[in-house]
């Protein structure tokens, strides 16, 4: 239990995927204009990353290691993740229309989100077991959600500020992301 | 002559980092020093040239509907090759870049060039497009890496630049420095060039990789 709490705290705060590890920057900057959409994206990422972490762990342990083909890790993982996202989409469409309506639009965006593949690779590197891997995936995604929602709040404020012409839009978002990132540096010594 | 134009297109006119704003994760993450930037840039260039070549050769055989998975598989194969070569011959670079080597697979630049250029053009132009885009990316990473290393560590390529009175701003080589440097670079480019960049450039690649499509879909909601 104690290990799991350490993993969760570490993944959410100390090594936040977006602000410290630089994984998943594209959706972080793209889908963070409004707090509500940021929450939707975050929920979809939490869902996919938990499932993908478990699936890639199983593929690694049951397929790649027994047949000694670990060098095919990158290819297998990206294909598993791509297939998985499609699969989740089909299942959601069939069984839970309301959930599909809430998360569906974000699902295709997640396949090439580097956070998902990143979490899968980190799980293998750190030698987590199935439970730890799934928890790490979910916690890292929760960290992503925390960052994107906080940042969406900052950006909603930016809309009303007086900003120099050449910094408007994308550049000022990056500079404010730097400030949010400085705040997260404060968690460095936590664990 | 046309090939040179293709080359120049990637290097300056449509520089993947500074003009198209693709592949943000490695641009921000590995540029803590100039040498890391070059390592990452050249690895990406190698993958890009390889994947562009193969995809251009196969462009008549890959059915349209499954082209994205097919492209990703080709790209992943080249990433695996590069990963093994780096591990064998330059383990220090491999260690410094870490997880971002396998993550070259999901770098939008490579998929974007496969989709926009290699799948529609002959082999030679595709190779030159790969070289041009790759070197453009390397150049951007080198700029980012040099600035961050200079300000954050007081060195460039490991050579000390300033006297002992200079105390480096360590934040520049920590994560916030990445966001800040890139933001200022884009801001300066917006100030001194005609084309304004207001959003990350995934729209230009027409793929599902994230930001832009998200925005359109979100706009519809």
Short mmCIF file of N, CA, C and O in Angstrom, two decimals, chain A residues 66-131:
data_model
loop_
_atom_site.label_atom_id
_atom_site.label_comp_id
_atom_site.label_asym_id
_atom_site.label_seq_id
_atom_site.Cartn_x
_atom_site.Cartn_y
_atom_site.Cartn_z
N UNK A 66 8.91 -13.87 -22.81
CA UNK A 66 9.04 -15.32 -23.06
C UNK A 66 9.67 -15.64 -24.41
O UNK A 66 10.42 -16.61 -24.52
N UNK A 67 9.37 -14.85 -25.43
CA UNK A 67 9.93 -15.15 -26.76
C UNK A 67 11.23 -14.39 -27.02
O UNK A 67 11.73 -14.40 -28.14
N UNK A 68 11.73 -13.68 -26.00
CA UNK A 68 12.99 -12.94 -26.11
C UNK A 68 13.02 -11.99 -27.30
O UNK A 68 13.96 -11.98 -28.10
N UNK A 69 11.94 -11.23 -27.46
CA UNK A 69 11.92 -10.25 -28.54
C UNK A 69 11.68 -8.85 -27.97
O UNK A 69 10.92 -8.07 -28.50
N UNK A 70 12.36 -8.55 -26.85
CA UNK A 70 12.15 -7.25 -26.21
C UNK A 70 12.52 -6.09 -27.12
O UNK A 70 12.01 -4.98 -26.96
N UNK A 71 13.40 -6.36 -28.09
CA UNK A 71 13.79 -5.25 -28.96
C UNK A 71 12.64 -4.77 -29.85
O UNK A 71 12.71 -3.70 -30.43
N UNK A 72 11.58 -5.56 -29.93
CA UNK A 72 10.41 -5.12 -30.72
C UNK A 72 9.44 -4.27 -29.88
O UNK A 72 8.35 -3.97 -30.33
N UNK A 73 9.89 -3.89 -28.68
CA UNK A 73 9.02 -3.18 -27.75
C UNK A 73 8.33 -1.96 -28.37
O UNK A 73 7.12 -1.81 -28.29
N UNK A 74 9.13 -1.09 -29.00
CA UNK A 74 8.56 0.16 -29.52
C UNK A 74 7.44 -0.12 -30.53
O UNK A 74 6.35 0.44 -30.44
N UNK A 75 7.71 -1.01 -31.48
CA UNK A 75 6.71 -1.33 -32.51
C UNK A 75 5.47 -1.92 -31.88
O UNK A 75 4.34 -1.47 -32.14
N UNK A 76 5.66 -2.94 -31.02
CA UNK A 76 4.49 -3.60 -30.44
C UNK A 76 3.66 -2.63 -29.62
O UNK A 76 2.44 -2.60 -29.75
N UNK A 77 4.32 -1.84 -28.78
CA UNK A 77 3.58 -0.96 -27.88
C UNK A 77 2.74 0.05 -28.67
O UNK A 77 1.57 0.25 -28.35
N UNK A 78 3.32 0.66 -29.69
CA UNK A 78 2.55 1.68 -30.40
C UNK A 78 1.36 1.05 -31.11
O UNK A 78 0.26 1.61 -31.15
N UNK A 79 1.56 -0.18 -31.65
CA UNK A 79 0.44 -0.83 -32.32
C UNK A 79 -0.63 -1.25 -31.32
O UNK A 79 -1.82 -1.09 -31.57
N UNK A 80 -0.19 -1.76 -30.15
CA UNK A 80 -1.16 -2.15 -29.13
C UNK A 80 -1.97 -0.94 -28.70
O UNK A 80 -3.20 -0.99 -28.60
N UNK A 81 -1.29 0.19 -28.49
CA UNK A 81 -1.99 1.39 -28.04
C UNK A 81 -2.98 1.87 -29.11
O UNK A 81 -4.14 2.19 -28.81
N UNK A 82 -2.54 1.88 -30.38
CA UNK A 82 -3.43 2.32 -31.44
C UNK A 82 -4.66 1.43 -31.54
O UNK A 82 -5.80 1.92 -31.62
N UNK A 83 -4.42 0.11 -31.48
CA UNK A 83 -5.54 -0.82 -31.57
C UNK A 83 -6.47 -0.64 -30.38
O UNK A 83 -7.70 -0.64 -30.50
N UNK A 84 -5.86 -0.46 -29.21
CA UNK A 84 -6.63 -0.34 -27.98
C UNK A 84 -7.56 0.87 -28.01
O UNK A 84 -8.73 0.79 -27.62
N UNK A 85 -7.04 1.99 -28.51
CA UNK A 85 -7.87 3.20 -28.54
C UNK A 85 -9.07 2.98 -29.45
O UNK A 85 -10.21 3.33 -29.10
N UNK A 86 -8.83 2.35 -30.62
CA UNK A 86 -9.94 2.04 -31.53
C UNK A 86 -10.97 1.16 -30.84
O UNK A 86 -12.17 1.38 -30.92
N UNK A 87 -10.45 0.15 -30.14
CA UNK A 87 -11.28 -0.84 -29.47
C UNK A 87 -12.15 -0.17 -28.40
O UNK A 87 -13.35 -0.37 -28.34
N UNK A 88 -11.51 0.68 -27.59
CA UNK A 88 -12.24 1.39 -26.54
C UNK A 88 -13.34 2.23 -27.15
O UNK A 88 -14.47 2.28 -26.67
N UNK A 89 -13.02 2.86 -28.29
CA UNK A 89 -14.01 3.70 -28.95
C UNK A 89 -15.23 2.88 -29.37
O UNK A 89 -16.37 3.28 -29.14
N UNK A 90 -14.96 1.71 -29.99
CA UNK A 90 -16.06 0.87 -30.46
C UNK A 90 -16.92 0.41 -29.29
O UNK A 90 -18.15 0.49 -29.31
N UNK A 91 -16.25 -0.05 -28.21
CA UNK A 91 -16.97 -0.56 -27.04
C UNK A 91 -17.83 0.54 -26.43
O UNK A 91 -19.00 0.33 -26.12
N UNK A 92 -17.25 1.72 -26.27
CA UNK A 92 -17.99 2.82 -25.66
C UNK A 92 -19.22 3.15 -26.50
O UNK A 92 -20.31 3.37 -25.98
N UNK A 93 -19.04 3.16 -27.82
CA UNK A 93 -20.13 3.50 -28.73
C UNK A 93 -21.27 2.51 -28.56
O UNK A 93 -22.44 2.87 -28.60
N UNK A 94 -20.89 1.24 -28.35
CA UNK A 94 -21.89 0.17 -28.29
C UNK A 94 -22.61 0.17 -26.95
O UNK A 94 -23.81 0.02 -26.89
N UNK A 95 -21.84 0.33 -25.85
CA UNK A 95 -22.43 0.06 -24.54
C UNK A 95 -22.78 1.31 -23.73
O UNK A 95 -23.63 1.25 -22.87
N UNK A 96 -22.07 2.40 -23.95
CA UNK A 96 -22.39 3.55 -23.12
C UNK A 96 -22.35 4.82 -23.96
O UNK A 96 -21.33 5.47 -24.08
N UNK A 97 -23.49 5.13 -24.54
CA UNK A 97 -23.56 6.28 -25.43
C UNK A 97 -23.21 7.57 -24.70
O UNK A 97 -22.51 8.43 -25.23
N UNK A 98 -23.66 7.68 -23.43
CA UNK A 98 -23.40 8.93 -22.71
C UNK A 98 -21.90 9.12 -22.48
O UNK A 98 -21.36 10.21 -22.67
N UNK A 99 -21.22 8.02 -22.10
CA UNK A 99 -19.77 8.11 -21.89
C UNK A 99 -19.08 8.39 -23.22
O UNK A 99 -18.13 9.17 -23.29
N UNK A 100 -19.58 7.76 -24.29
CA UNK A 100 -18.98 7.98 -25.60
C UNK A 100 -19.11 9.44 -26.01
O UNK A 100 -18.18 10.04 -26.56
N UNK A 101 -20.28 10.02 -25.70
CA UNK A 101 -20.48 11.42 -26.07
C UNK A 101 -19.54 12.32 -25.29
O UNK A 101 -19.08 13.35 -25.79
N UNK A 102 -19.28 11.94 -24.03
CA UNK A 102 -18.42 12.77 -23.20
C UNK A 102 -16.95 12.65 -23.59
O UNK A 102 -16.22 13.63 -23.65
N UNK A 103 -16.49 11.41 -23.87
CA UNK A 103 -15.06 11.19 -24.09
C UNK A 103 -14.69 10.95 -25.55
O UNK A 103 -13.54 11.10 -25.94
N UNK A 104 -15.72 10.58 -26.37
CA UNK A 104 -15.46 10.10 -27.72
C UNK A 104 -14.59 11.00 -28.57
O UNK A 104 -13.63 10.54 -29.20
N UNK A 105 -14.86 12.32 -28.54
CA UNK A 105 -14.14 13.20 -29.44
C UNK A 105 -12.66 13.26 -29.10
O UNK A 105 -11.83 13.60 -29.94
N UNK A 106 -12.33 12.94 -27.84
CA UNK A 106 -10.92 13.07 -27.45
C UNK A 106 -10.13 11.81 -27.77
O UNK A 106 -8.91 11.83 -27.83
N UNK A 107 -10.86 10.67 -27.94
CA UNK A 107 -10.16 9.40 -28.07
C UNK A 107 -9.18 9.35 -29.24
O UNK A 107 -8.03 8.96 -29.05
N UNK A 108 -9.59 9.73 -30.47
CA UNK A 108 -8.63 9.62 -31.57
C UNK A 108 -7.39 10.48 -31.35
O UNK A 108 -6.32 10.20 -31.88
N UNK A 109 -7.52 11.53 -30.54
CA UNK A 109 -6.37 12.41 -30.33
C UNK A 109 -5.33 11.75 -29.46
O UNK A 109 -4.20 12.22 -29.37
N UNK A 110 -5.71 10.68 -28.78
CA UNK A 110 -4.83 10.15 -27.75
C UNK A 110 -3.82 9.16 -28.30
O UNK A 110 -2.74 9.00 -27.75
N UNK A 111 -4.14 8.53 -29.46
CA UNK A 111 -3.25 7.49 -29.98
C UNK A 111 -1.82 7.97 -30.07
O UNK A 111 -0.89 7.29 -29.63
N UNK A 112 -1.63 9.13 -30.67
CA UNK A 112 -0.26 9.59 -30.85
C UNK A 112 0.16 10.56 -29.75
O UNK A 112 1.08 11.33 -29.92
N UNK A 113 -0.55 10.51 -28.62
CA UNK A 113 -0.13 11.30 -27.47
C UNK A 113 1.05 10.59 -26.82
O UNK A 113 0.94 9.44 -26.42
N UNK A 114 2.19 11.30 -26.73
CA UNK A 114 3.37 10.57 -26.29
C UNK A 114 3.29 10.15 -24.83
O UNK A 114 4.03 9.30 -24.39
N UNK A 115 2.36 10.74 -24.06
CA UNK A 115 2.26 10.37 -22.65
C UNK A 115 1.90 8.89 -22.49
O UNK A 115 2.41 8.22 -21.60
N UNK A 116 1.03 8.38 -23.39
CA UNK A 116 0.59 6.99 -23.25
C UNK A 116 1.75 6.03 -23.48
O UNK A 116 2.03 5.15 -22.66
N UNK A 117 2.45 6.22 -24.60
CA UNK A 117 3.61 5.37 -24.89
C UNK A 117 4.69 5.58 -23.83
O UNK A 117 5.34 4.62 -23.39
N UNK A 118 4.85 6.83 -23.40
CA UNK A 118 5.86 7.13 -22.38
C UNK A 118 5.61 6.36 -21.11
O UNK A 118 6.52 5.73 -20.55
N UNK A 119 4.35 6.36 -20.64
CA UNK A 119 4.02 5.65 -19.41
C UNK A 119 4.29 4.16 -19.57
O UNK A 119 4.85 3.52 -18.66
N UNK A 120 3.95 3.60 -20.74
CA UNK A 120 4.17 2.17 -20.97
C UNK A 120 5.65 1.83 -20.87
O UNK A 120 6.05 0.84 -20.25
N UNK A 121 6.50 2.68 -21.47
CA UNK A 121 7.94 2.40 -21.47
C UNK A 121 8.52 2.57 -20.06
O UNK A 121 9.33 1.77 -19.61
N UNK A 122 8.06 3.62 -19.35
CA UNK A 122 8.57 3.84 -17.99
C UNK A 122 8.20 2.66 -17.09
O UNK A 122 9.02 2.20 -16.28
N UNK A 123 6.98 2.13 -17.26
CA UNK A 123 6.56 0.97 -16.47
C UNK A 123 7.54 -0.18 -16.62
O UNK A 123 7.90 -0.84 -15.65
N UNK A 124 7.96 -0.43 -17.86
CA UNK A 124 8.87 -1.55 -18.11
C UNK A 124 10.24 -1.24 -17.51
O UNK A 124 10.85 -2.06 -16.84
N UNK A 125 10.71 0.02 -17.74
CA UNK A 125 12.04 0.40 -17.24
C UNK A 125 12.13 0.25 -15.73
O UNK A 125 13.16 -0.13 -15.19
N UNK A 126 11.04 0.60 -15.02
CA UNK A 126 11.10 0.57 -13.56
C UNK A 126 10.73 -0.79 -12.99
O UNK A 126 10.71 -0.97 -11.78
N UNK A 127 10.37 -1.74 -13.85
CA UNK A 127 10.05 -3.08 -13.39
C UNK A 127 8.85 -3.15 -12.47
O UNK A 127 8.84 -3.92 -11.51
N UNK A 128 7.82 -2.36 -12.73
CA UNK A 128 6.61 -2.42 -11.92
C UNK A 128 5.87 -3.73 -12.18
O UNK A 128 5.97 -4.31 -13.25
N UNK A 129 5.07 -4.18 -11.15
CA UNK A 129 4.18 -5.32 -11.41
C UNK A 129 2.87 -4.79 -12.00
O UNK A 129 2.71 -3.57 -12.16
N UNK A 130 1.94 -5.72 -12.30
CA UNK A 130 0.74 -5.32 -13.04
C UNK A 130 -0.04 -4.22 -12.31
O UNK A 130 -0.42 -3.21 -12.91
N UNK A 131 -0.22 -4.41 -10.98
CA UNK A 131 -0.99 -3.43 -10.22
C UNK A 131 -0.28 -2.07 -10.22
O UNK A 131 -0.87 -1.03 -10.49
#
